[in-house]
Structure formats: structure tokens, C-alpha cells
PDB file of C-alpha atoms in Angstrom:
ATOM      1  CA  MET A   1     -15.500   8.717   5.540  1.00 72.00           C
ATOM      2  CA  GLU A   2     -15.932   6.177   8.581  1.00 83.00           C
ATOM      3  CA  LYS A   3     -14.042   2.804   8.097  1.00 89.00           C
ATOM      4  CA  PRO A   4     -13.983  -0.063   6.918  1.00 90.00           C
ATOM      5  CA  ARG A   5     -12.781   1.825   3.783  1.00 94.00           C
ATOM      6  CA  ARG A   6     -12.133   0.681   0.487  1.00 93.00           C
ATOM      7  CA  HIS A   7     -10.610   4.333  -1.257  1.00 94.00           C
ATOM      8  CA  GLY A   8      -8.707   6.928   1.121  1.00 96.00           C
ATOM      9  CA  VAL A   9      -7.209   4.306   2.621  1.00 98.00           C
ATOM     10  CA  SER A  10      -3.991   4.555   4.479  1.00 98.00           C
ATOM     11  CA  HIS A  11      -1.514   2.371   4.122  1.00 98.00           C
ATOM     12  CA  VAL A  12       1.088   1.962   6.517  1.00 98.00           C
ATOM     13  CA  LEU A  13       4.363   0.073   7.415  1.00 97.00           C
ATOM     14  CA  ASP A  14       5.537  -2.064  10.668  1.00 97.00           C
ATOM     15  CA  ASN A  15       9.548  -2.644  10.374  1.00 94.00           C
ATOM     16  CA  GLY A  16       9.517  -4.528  13.198  1.00 95.00           C
ATOM     17  CA  MET A  17       7.833  -2.441  16.294  1.00 97.00           C
ATOM     18  CA  SER A  18       7.177  -3.701  19.722  1.00 97.00           C
ATOM     19  CA  VAL A  19       3.514  -4.711  20.702  1.00 98.00           C
ATOM     20  CA  ALA A  20       3.637  -1.783  22.842  1.00 98.00           C
ATOM     21  CA  GLU A  21       4.822   0.116  20.002  1.00 98.00           C
ATOM     22  CA  VAL A  22       1.593  -1.478  17.694  1.00 98.00           C
ATOM     23  CA  GLU A  23      -0.721  -0.309  20.834  1.00 98.00           C
ATOM     24  CA  GLN A  24       0.143   2.814  21.045  1.00 98.00           C
ATOM     25  CA  ARG A  25      -0.018   3.871  17.434  1.00 98.00           C
ATOM     26  CA  LEU A  26      -3.655   2.643  17.509  1.00 98.00           C
ATOM     27  CA  ALA A  27      -4.375   4.097  20.192  1.00 98.00           C
ATOM     28  CA  ALA A  28      -3.918   7.547  18.833  1.00 97.00           C
ATOM     29  CA  ALA A  29      -4.415   7.329  15.017  1.00 98.00           C
ATOM     30  CA  ALA A  30      -6.654   3.555  14.741  1.00 98.00           C
ATOM     31  CA  ALA A  31      -9.158   5.539  13.104  1.00 97.00           C
ATOM     32  CA  SER A  32      -6.759   7.143   9.890  1.00 97.00           C
ATOM     33  CA  ILE A  33      -5.320   3.874   9.266  1.00 98.00           C
ATOM     34  CA  ASP A  34      -6.846   1.353   7.587  1.00 98.00           C
ATOM     35  CA  LEU A  35      -3.532  -1.276   6.559  1.00 98.00           C
ATOM     36  CA  TRP A  36      -1.016  -2.266   8.504  1.00 98.00           C
ATOM     37  CA  LYS A  37       2.162  -4.420   6.158  1.00 98.00           C
ATOM     38  CA  PHE A  38       4.257  -6.208   7.923  1.00 98.00           C
ATOM     39  CA  GLY A  39       7.589  -5.575   6.272  1.00 95.00           C
ATOM     40  CA  TRP A  40       9.344  -7.544   3.926  1.00 93.00           C
ATOM     41  CA  GLY A  41       9.610 -10.756   6.133  1.00 95.00           C
ATOM     42  CA  THR A  42       8.805  -9.944   9.396  1.00 97.00           C
ATOM     43  CA  ALA A  43       6.044 -11.443   9.745  1.00 97.00           C
ATOM     44  CA  TYR A  44       7.270 -15.084   9.563  1.00 95.00           C
ATOM     45  CA  VAL A  45       9.916 -14.118  12.880  1.00 96.00           C
ATOM     46  CA  ASP A  46       7.963 -11.204  14.846  1.00 97.00           C
ATOM     47  CA  PRO A  47       7.192 -13.200  17.892  1.00 96.00           C
ATOM     48  CA  SER A  48       4.467 -11.000  18.643  1.00 97.00           C
ATOM     49  CA  LEU A  49       3.089 -11.365  15.410  1.00 98.00           C
ATOM     50  CA  GLY A  50      -0.333 -13.274  16.978  1.00 98.00           C
ATOM     51  CA  GLU A  51      -0.751 -10.257  19.635  1.00 98.00           C
ATOM     52  CA  LYS A  52      -0.409  -7.613  16.714  1.00 98.00           C
ATOM     53  CA  LEU A  53      -3.137  -9.582  15.274  1.00 98.00           C
ATOM     54  CA  ASP A  54      -5.302  -9.117  17.341  1.00 98.00           C
ATOM     55  CA  LEU A  55      -4.641  -5.215  18.743  1.00 98.00           C
ATOM     56  CA  LEU A  56      -5.212  -4.460  14.720  1.00 98.00           C
ATOM     57  CA  ALA A  57      -8.573  -6.503  13.849  1.00 98.00           C
ATOM     58  CA  ALA A  58     -10.015  -5.124  17.255  1.00 98.00           C
ATOM     59  CA  HIS A  59      -9.171  -1.307  14.820  1.00 97.00           C
ATOM     60  CA  GLN A  60     -10.821  -2.187  12.092  1.00 97.00           C
ATOM     61  CA  VAL A  61      -6.859  -2.256  10.663  1.00 98.00           C
ATOM     62  CA  LEU A  62      -6.433  -4.725   7.886  1.00 98.00           C
ATOM     63  CA  ALA A  63      -2.778  -6.672   8.463  1.00 98.00           C
ATOM     64  CA  CYS A  64      -0.961  -7.955   5.321  1.00 98.00           C
ATOM     65  CA  THR A  65       2.193 -10.079   4.661  1.00 98.00           C
ATOM     66  CA  GLY A  66       5.540  -8.056   2.660  1.00 96.00           C
ATOM     67  CA  GLY A  67       5.559  -8.748  -0.827  1.00 95.00           C
ATOM     68  CA  THR A  68       9.121  -9.909  -0.077  1.00 94.00           C
ATOM     69  CA  LEU A  69       7.975 -12.807   1.619  1.00 97.00           C
ATOM     70  CA  LEU A  70       5.728 -13.848  -1.319  1.00 97.00           C
ATOM     71  CA  GLU A  71       8.144 -13.743  -3.444  1.00 97.00           C
ATOM     72  CA  ILE A  72      10.601 -15.831  -2.013  1.00 97.00           C
ATOM     73  CA  SER A  73       7.818 -18.957  -0.914  1.00 97.00           C
ATOM     74  CA  TRP A  74       6.710 -18.579  -5.029  1.00 98.00           C
ATOM     75  CA  ARG A  75      10.471 -19.135  -5.427  1.00 97.00           C
ATOM     76  CA  GLN A  76      11.423 -21.844  -3.421  1.00 97.00           C
ATOM     77  CA  GLY A  77       8.021 -23.617  -4.182  1.00 98.00           C
ATOM     78  CA  VAL A  78       6.610 -23.277  -0.939  1.00 98.00           C
ATOM     79  CA  LEU A  79       4.084 -20.931  -2.249  1.00 98.00           C
ATOM     80  CA  ASP A  80       0.012 -23.187  -0.766  1.00 98.00           C
ATOM     81  CA  ARG A  81       2.415 -23.341   2.438  1.00 98.00           C
ATOM     82  CA  PHE A  82       2.714 -19.541   2.579  1.00 98.00           C
ATOM     83  CA  MET A  83      -1.102 -18.888   1.870  1.00 98.00           C
ATOM     84  CA  ASP A  84      -1.817 -21.307   3.953  1.00 98.00           C
ATOM     85  CA  TRP A  85       0.183 -20.220   7.648  1.00 98.00           C
ATOM     86  CA  ALA A  86      -1.133 -16.264   6.286  1.00 98.00           C
ATOM     87  CA  GLU A  87      -4.927 -17.560   6.183  1.00 98.00           C
ATOM     88  CA  ALA A  88      -4.129 -19.743   9.462  1.00 98.00           C
ATOM     89  CA  VAL A  89      -2.359 -17.064  11.916  1.00 98.00           C
ATOM     90  CA  GLY A  90      -5.582 -14.359  10.920  1.00 98.00           C
ATOM     91  CA  PHE A  91      -3.777 -12.059   8.016  1.00 98.00           C
ATOM     92  CA  PRO A  92      -6.950 -10.521   6.209  1.00 98.00           C
ATOM     93  CA  CYS A  93      -4.337  -9.897   2.708  1.00 98.00           C
ATOM     94  CA  VAL A  94      -1.603 -10.376   1.278  1.00 98.00           C
ATOM     95  CA  GLU A  95       1.043  -8.897  -1.395  1.00 98.00           C
ATOM     96  CA  VAL A  96       1.536 -10.376  -4.557  1.00 98.00           C
ATOM     97  CA  SER A  97       4.447  -8.347  -6.048  1.00 95.00           C
ATOM     98  CA  CYS A  98       7.716  -9.023  -8.340  1.00 92.00           C
ATOM     99  CA  GLY A  99      10.209  -6.275  -7.036  1.00 82.00           C
ATOM    100  CA  SER A 100      12.547  -8.658  -6.041  1.00 86.00           C
ATOM    101  CA  VAL A 101      12.550 -12.312  -8.085  1.00 91.00           C
ATOM    102  CA  GLU A 102      12.240 -12.026 -11.916  1.00 90.00           C
ATOM    103  CA  MET A 103       8.501 -13.369 -12.305  1.00 94.00           C
ATOM    104  CA  SER A 104       6.781 -13.860 -15.522  1.00 96.00           C
ATOM    105  CA  ARG A 105       3.213 -12.174 -16.299  1.00 97.00           C
ATOM    106  CA  ALA A 106       1.269 -15.287 -16.523  1.00 98.00           C
ATOM    107  CA  ASP A 107       2.769 -16.584 -13.194  1.00 98.00           C
ATOM    108  CA  LYS A 108       2.257 -13.563 -11.814  1.00 98.00           C
ATOM    109  CA  ASP A 109      -1.869 -13.689 -12.679  1.00 98.00           C
ATOM    110  CA  LYS A 110      -1.752 -17.177 -11.382  1.00 98.00           C
ATOM    111  CA  ILE A 111      -0.629 -15.528  -8.216  1.00 98.00           C
ATOM    112  CA  ILE A 112      -2.833 -12.923  -7.761  1.00 98.00           C
ATOM    113  CA  GLU A 113      -5.721 -15.250  -8.529  1.00 98.00           C
ATOM    114  CA  ALA A 114      -4.994 -18.352  -6.342  1.00 98.00           C
ATOM    115  CA  ALA A 115      -4.409 -15.692  -3.579  1.00 98.00           C
ATOM    116  CA  ALA A 116      -7.830 -13.508  -4.347  1.00 98.00           C
ATOM    117  CA  SER A 117     -10.080 -16.927  -3.059  1.00 98.00           C
ATOM    118  CA  ARG A 118      -8.825 -16.580  -0.117  1.00 98.00           C
ATOM    119  CA  PHE A 119      -7.651 -12.907   0.395  1.00 98.00           C
ATOM    120  CA  LEU A 120      -7.551  -9.133  -0.456  1.00 98.00           C
ATOM    121  CA  VAL A 121      -4.630  -8.895  -2.553  1.00 98.00           C
ATOM    122  CA  LEU A 122      -1.893  -6.093  -2.633  1.00 98.00           C
ATOM    123  CA  SER A 123      -0.480  -6.450  -5.897  1.00 98.00           C
ATOM    124  CA  GLU A 124       2.730  -4.377  -6.706  1.00 96.00           C
ATOM    125  CA  VAL A 125       3.539  -2.608  -9.848  1.00 95.00           C
ATOM    126  CA  GLY A 126       7.492  -1.463 -10.586  1.00 88.00           C
ATOM    127  CA  LEU A 127      10.521  -2.443  -9.756  1.00 77.00           C
ATOM    128  CA  LYS A 128      12.608  -1.456  -6.599  1.00 69.00           C
ATOM    129  CA  ASP A 129      15.625  -1.284  -9.014  1.00 66.00           C
ATOM    130  CA  PRO A 130      15.949   2.277 -10.830  1.00 63.00           C
ATOM    131  CA  ALA A 131      17.437   0.894 -13.630  1.00 66.00           C
ATOM    132  CA  PRO A 132      15.845   0.116 -15.968  1.00 67.00           C
ATOM    133  CA  ALA A 133      12.987   2.073 -15.366  1.00 72.00           C
ATOM    134  CA  PRO A 134       9.743   1.180 -17.018  1.00 83.00           C
ATOM    135  CA  SER A 135       7.708   2.651 -19.547  1.00 92.00           C
ATOM    136  CA  ALA A 136       4.888   4.623 -18.903  1.00 95.00           C
ATOM    137  CA  ARG A 137       2.922   1.951 -20.469  1.00 96.00           C
ATOM    138  CA  GLU A 138       4.347  -0.516 -18.761  1.00 95.00           C
ATOM    139  CA  TRP A 139       2.906   0.250 -15.466  1.00 96.00           C
ATOM    140  CA  ALA A 140      -0.511   0.662 -16.813  1.00 97.00           C
ATOM    141  CA  ALA A 141      -0.407  -2.296 -18.827  1.00 97.00           C
ATOM    142  CA  ASP A 142       0.865  -4.013 -15.206  1.00 97.00           C
ATOM    143  CA  ALA A 143      -1.791  -2.088 -13.204  1.00 98.00           C
ATOM    144  CA  ARG A 144      -4.262  -3.230 -15.650  1.00 98.00           C
ATOM    145  CA  ALA A 145      -3.333  -6.916 -15.684  1.00 98.00           C
ATOM    146  CA  ASP A 146      -3.662  -7.091 -11.678  1.00 98.00           C
ATOM    147  CA  THR A 147      -7.131  -6.419 -11.164  1.00 98.00           C
ATOM    148  CA  GLU A 148      -8.321  -7.731 -13.813  1.00 98.00           C
ATOM    149  CA  ALA A 149      -6.173 -10.973 -12.400  1.00 98.00           C
ATOM    150  CA  GLY A 150      -7.971 -10.252  -9.319  1.00 98.00           C
ATOM    151  CA  ALA A 151      -6.161  -7.037  -7.014  1.00 98.00           C
ATOM    152  CA  THR A 152      -8.266  -5.281  -5.112  1.00 98.00           C
ATOM    153  CA  TRP A 153      -5.510  -2.990  -4.888  1.00 98.00           C
ATOM    154  CA  VAL A 154      -2.195  -1.921  -7.073  1.00 98.00           C
ATOM    155  CA  LEU A 155       0.559  -0.639  -5.087  1.00 97.00           C
ATOM    156  CA  THR A 156       2.923   2.120  -6.553  1.00 96.00           C
ATOM    157  CA  GLU A 157       7.118   0.435  -5.996  1.00 90.00           C
ATOM    158  CA  GLY A 158       8.273   3.461  -4.451  1.00 80.00           C
ATOM    159  CA  ARG A 159      10.195   1.744  -1.404  1.00 77.00           C
ATOM    160  CA  GLU A 160      10.508   2.568   2.259  1.00 74.00           C
ATOM    161  CA  SER A 161      12.743   5.411   0.596  1.00 83.00           C
ATOM    162  CA  GLY A 162      10.506   7.041  -1.785  1.00 81.00           C
ATOM    163  CA  THR A 163      13.490   6.864  -4.430  1.00 80.00           C
ATOM    164  CA  VAL A 164      12.368   4.880  -6.978  1.00 85.00           C
ATOM    165  CA  GLY A 165       9.596   3.352  -8.482  1.00 87.00           C
ATOM    166  CA  LEU A 166       7.019   5.898  -9.385  1.00 93.00           C
ATOM    167  CA  PHE A 167       9.911   8.321  -7.948  1.00 92.00           C
ATOM    168  CA  ASP A 168      13.263   9.419  -8.899  1.00 90.00           C
ATOM    169  CA  ALA A 169      16.695   9.505  -7.241  1.00 88.00           C
ATOM    170  CA  GLU A 170      15.316  12.949  -5.389  1.00 92.00           C
ATOM    171  CA  GLY A 171      11.870  11.813  -4.346  1.00 92.00           C
ATOM    172  CA  ARG A 172       9.780  13.677  -6.677  1.00 94.00           C
ATOM    173  CA  VAL A 173       6.297  11.941  -8.131  1.00 96.00           C
ATOM    174  CA  ARG A 174       6.946  10.476 -12.268  1.00 95.00           C
ATOM    175  CA  ALA A 175       3.817  12.332 -12.865  1.00 97.00           C
ATOM    176  CA  ASP A 176       3.455  10.106 -16.177  1.00 96.00           C
ATOM    177  CA  ILE A 177       3.334   7.313 -14.057  1.00 95.00           C
ATOM    178  CA  ALA A 178       1.093   8.243 -11.433  1.00 97.00           C
ATOM    179  CA  ASP A 179      -1.455   9.366 -14.360  1.00 98.00           C
ATOM    180  CA  ALA A 180      -0.653   6.155 -16.499  1.00 98.00           C
ATOM    181  CA  VAL A 181      -1.779   3.910 -13.666  1.00 98.00           C
ATOM    182  CA  VAL A 182      -4.584   5.715 -12.245  1.00 98.00           C
ATOM    183  CA  SER A 183      -6.440   5.557 -15.978  1.00 98.00           C
ATOM    184  CA  ALA A 184      -5.699   1.730 -16.003  1.00 98.00           C
ATOM    185  CA  ALA A 185      -6.336   0.853 -12.538  1.00 98.00           C
ATOM    186  CA  GLY A 186      -8.713   3.372 -11.416  1.00 98.00           C
ATOM    187  CA  LEU A 187      -8.398   5.334  -8.250  1.00 98.00           C
ATOM    188  CA  ARG A 188     -10.154   3.507  -6.520  1.00 97.00           C
ATOM    189  CA  ALA A 189      -8.372   0.590  -6.728  1.00 98.00           C
ATOM    190  CA  THR A 190      -4.472   2.758  -6.933  1.00 98.00           C
ATOM    191  CA  LEU A 191      -2.124   2.492  -3.357  1.00 98.00           C
ATOM    192  CA  PHE A 192       0.354   4.874  -4.209  1.00 97.00           C
ATOM    193  CA  GLU A 193       3.379   4.212  -1.861  1.00 96.00           C
ATOM    194  CA  ALA A 194       4.424   8.019  -0.748  1.00 96.00           C
ATOM    195  CA  PRO A 195       6.911   7.599   2.403  1.00 95.00           C
ATOM    196  CA  ARG A 196       7.047  11.667   1.618  1.00 96.00           C
ATOM    197  CA  LYS A 197       4.876  13.971   2.852  1.00 97.00           C
ATOM    198  CA  ALA A 198       6.179  15.940  -0.365  1.00 97.00           C
ATOM    199  CA  GLN A 199       5.176  13.158  -2.088  1.00 97.00           C
ATOM    200  CA  GLN A 200       1.528  12.854   0.010  1.00 97.00           C
ATOM    201  CA  ALA A 201       0.774  16.215  -0.540  1.00 97.00           C
ATOM    202  CA  TRP A 202       1.921  15.768  -4.182  1.00 97.00           C
ATOM    203  CA  LEU A 203      -0.584  13.313  -4.961  1.00 97.00           C
ATOM    204  CA  ILE A 204      -3.548  14.816  -2.631  1.00 97.00           C
ATOM    205  CA  ARG A 205      -3.136  18.016  -4.491  1.00 96.00           C
ATOM    206  CA  ARG A 206      -3.778  16.124  -7.910  1.00 96.00           C
ATOM    207  CA  TYR A 207      -6.150  13.076  -7.343  1.00 97.00           C
ATOM    208  CA  GLY A 208      -7.929  14.585  -4.013  1.00 95.00           C
ATOM    209  CA  ALA A 209      -8.449  13.863  -0.267  1.00 95.00           C
ATOM    210  CA  ASN A 210      -9.292  10.082  -0.592  1.00 96.00           C
ATOM    211  CA  VAL A 211      -5.974   8.904  -2.646  1.00 97.00           C
ATOM    212  CA  ASN A 212      -5.327   5.928  -1.418  1.00 98.00           C
ATOM    213  CA  LEU A 213      -1.107   6.256   0.307  1.00 98.00           C
ATOM    214  CA  GLY A 214       0.649   3.503   1.344  1.00 97.00           C
ATOM    215  CA  ASN A 215       4.530   3.335   2.889  1.00 96.00           C
ATOM    216  CA  ILE A 216       3.621   5.765   5.827  1.00 97.00           C
ATOM    217  CA  GLN A 217       5.510   5.285   9.150  1.00 96.00           C
ATOM    218  CA  PRO A 218       2.842   4.376  11.550  1.00 97.00           C
ATOM    219  CA  ALA A 219       3.755   7.748  13.461  1.00 97.00           C
ATOM    220  CA  ASP A 220       3.076  10.339  10.373  1.00 98.00           C
ATOM    221  CA  ALA A 221      -0.942   8.253  10.111  1.00 98.00           C
ATOM    222  CA  LEU A 222      -2.160  11.812  11.893  1.00 97.00           C
ATOM    223  CA  ALA A 223      -0.478  14.014   9.576  1.00 97.00           C
ATOM    224  CA  VAL A 224      -1.203  12.117   6.420  1.00 98.00           C
ATOM    225  CA  GLU A 225      -4.854  12.954   7.886  1.00 97.00           C
ATOM    226  CA  THR A 226      -3.914  16.498   8.392  1.00 96.00           C
ATOM    227  CA  LEU A 227      -2.832  16.692   4.483  1.00 96.00           C
ATOM    228  CA  ARG A 228      -6.296  15.285   3.811  1.00 96.00           C
ATOM    229  CA  LEU A 229      -8.529  17.795   5.171  1.00 94.00           C
ATOM    230  CA  GLY A 230      -6.198  20.476   4.093  1.00 93.00           C
ATOM    231  CA  LEU A 231      -4.936  20.988   8.012  1.00 93.00           C
ATOM    232  CA  ARG A 232      -1.577  21.367   6.985  1.00 94.00           C
ATOM    233  CA  SER A 233       0.248  24.266   4.686  1.00 93.00           C
ATOM    234  CA  ASP A 234       1.238  21.872   2.401  1.00 93.00           C
ATOM    235  CA  THR A 235      -2.782  21.316   1.460  1.00 93.00           C
ATOM    236  CA  ILE A 236      -4.589  24.158   2.709  1.00 90.00           C
ATOM    237  CA  GLU A 237      -5.132  26.071  -0.527  1.00 83.00           C
ATOM    238  CA  THR A 238      -7.782  22.883  -0.811  1.00 76.00           C
ATOM    239  CA  LEU A 239      -9.055  23.292   2.175  1.00 64.00           C
ATOM    240  CA  SER A 240     -12.839  23.832   2.065  1.00 64.00           C
ATOM    241  CA  ARG A 241     -12.041  20.574  -1.071  1.00 70.00           C
ATOM    242  CA  CYS A 242     -10.575  18.561   0.966  1.00 69.00           C
ATOM    243  CA  GLY A 243     -12.658  18.396   4.072  1.00 68.00           C
ATOM    244  CA  GLU A 244     -15.796  17.826   2.062  1.00 75.00           C
ATOM    245  CA  GLU A 245     -14.684  14.716   0.165  1.00 78.00           C
ATOM    246  CA  ARG A 246     -12.630  13.588   3.006  1.00 81.00           C
ATOM    247  CA  ALA A 247     -16.577  13.324   5.151  1.00 74.00           C
ATOM    248  CA  GLY A 248     -17.878  11.842   1.757  1.00 74.00           C
ATOM    249  CA  VAL A 249     -20.060  15.069   1.169  1.00 47.00           C
ATOM    250  CA  GLU A 250     -20.693  15.198  -3.047  1.00 41.00           C
ATOM    251  CA  ARG A 251     -19.894  17.699  -4.780  1.00 42.00           C
ATOM    252  CA  SER A 252     -21.942  19.199  -8.059  1.00 31.00           C
TER     253      SER A 252
END
């Protein structure tokens, strides 16, 4: 499928890369990258933010702020200033999360609604704290509420480690949660944070080549595309199906 995509997206995590590194990664794999998240609060302190945003726009890659930055802004009572800043510097997307700062359902709905009038919204469900773990039913309820409030994609918490939220401490996917979120939000609106190859392969085998995958390391973008196409041992048994799905071929 050609860009811009709204499903089958690959979402990468920038943890403080230089402009030169961003340029190199885009030169190698821009066609396989759809969303570029500036992790945590890095966007606010990155001296080369403007140059990066220009590069991403030129390659049809959507830039997104980290959810923690929005949470801190909301807690400090400066959410409107944050959104004004994000719009002014050129972010087309923002992430709305409540994984670090306690937030009511009503507050999150209001934030998503306000953000969706100005940006594409990636909303996150799940917690960074592994205990207590919300039930699959709670994940589904939050995912459904987020989409109803206006989120374009619902992110499943997995962090950059892939050991919390959607995953257990060993990095294994919690299938009941994955299925519950997909059932509630729909596959096209679900974006799984999945930083590890085994997690990415599991999700592709379960949901197909065009499952949305997030928190990918920029250096791994081409490797993830080969997983989608069945060109790696982890998904080789689905080679024909994956290739056709990724190309947008309809199957009877």
C-alpha cells in the first residue's frame, strides 16, 4: 500500500536522535514508516526539532508528540499552551495518555475531543505500572471510549521495553487484552506498541500483514516490513497471504 496509510502503519520511537540519524533512517526506510513519535518530553528540549519536522513532512511521515509531555502539561494546567505550541511548530499528531498521571475518564474524553479538533490523536490505553494490571474488559472499555471521543488510533501500552501493559514481564503478548482491544476499537484503529521482533511477528500472524505496529526502533523499520511481507522466518509460513495483504490485494 502507498502512503499516506491509516492502517498497516509502522510507528517508530525517537528517543533523542540527531538530525543526521533521522535523515539516514528516512533515506533507508521512509516508505515503511508512517508515524514518528518524539518519545516522552524529548520534543520540547530537542534543539533540532524544526529540522526534523521538515524532514518528516517531506517524506510523508506524521510526527507525534509523546504522551507524557501532554500529561505533564495537563497536570500543570497549561494544556492549551501545549497544544498551541505543538500546532505552531508543526506537529500533525499528538498522543493523549494517562499512564503516568492519574486522570479521570471524563478528563481524558475532554482532552481527546479538544485535541481531535486540531490534530490526529493517538490515545493510549493501559498503564506503565505493571501492578495492578487492568482486566481485558477495562482495556476494551477504555479503547471504545477513546475512539468515541475522537481518537484516530488507540495505542496499547507496551513501553519501549515491551514488558508492561499488553505484555507480561517476559515480553509475551497477553492475547486476551489484544483481542479485547481489537473487538472494541476495530483492527484499523488499534495500534499495538510492540518493540520486540517476537511481539511484532505474533501480532502479524494473528491479525495479518496490515496490523498497526508501534514503538519500533527506527533502525528496525525495514526489518518489520519484511515481517509484514513474510520475508523472514518468523512469518514465512504466511508469505503469500502477507504479500497480498500488504499490496492491497483483495482475497475472497
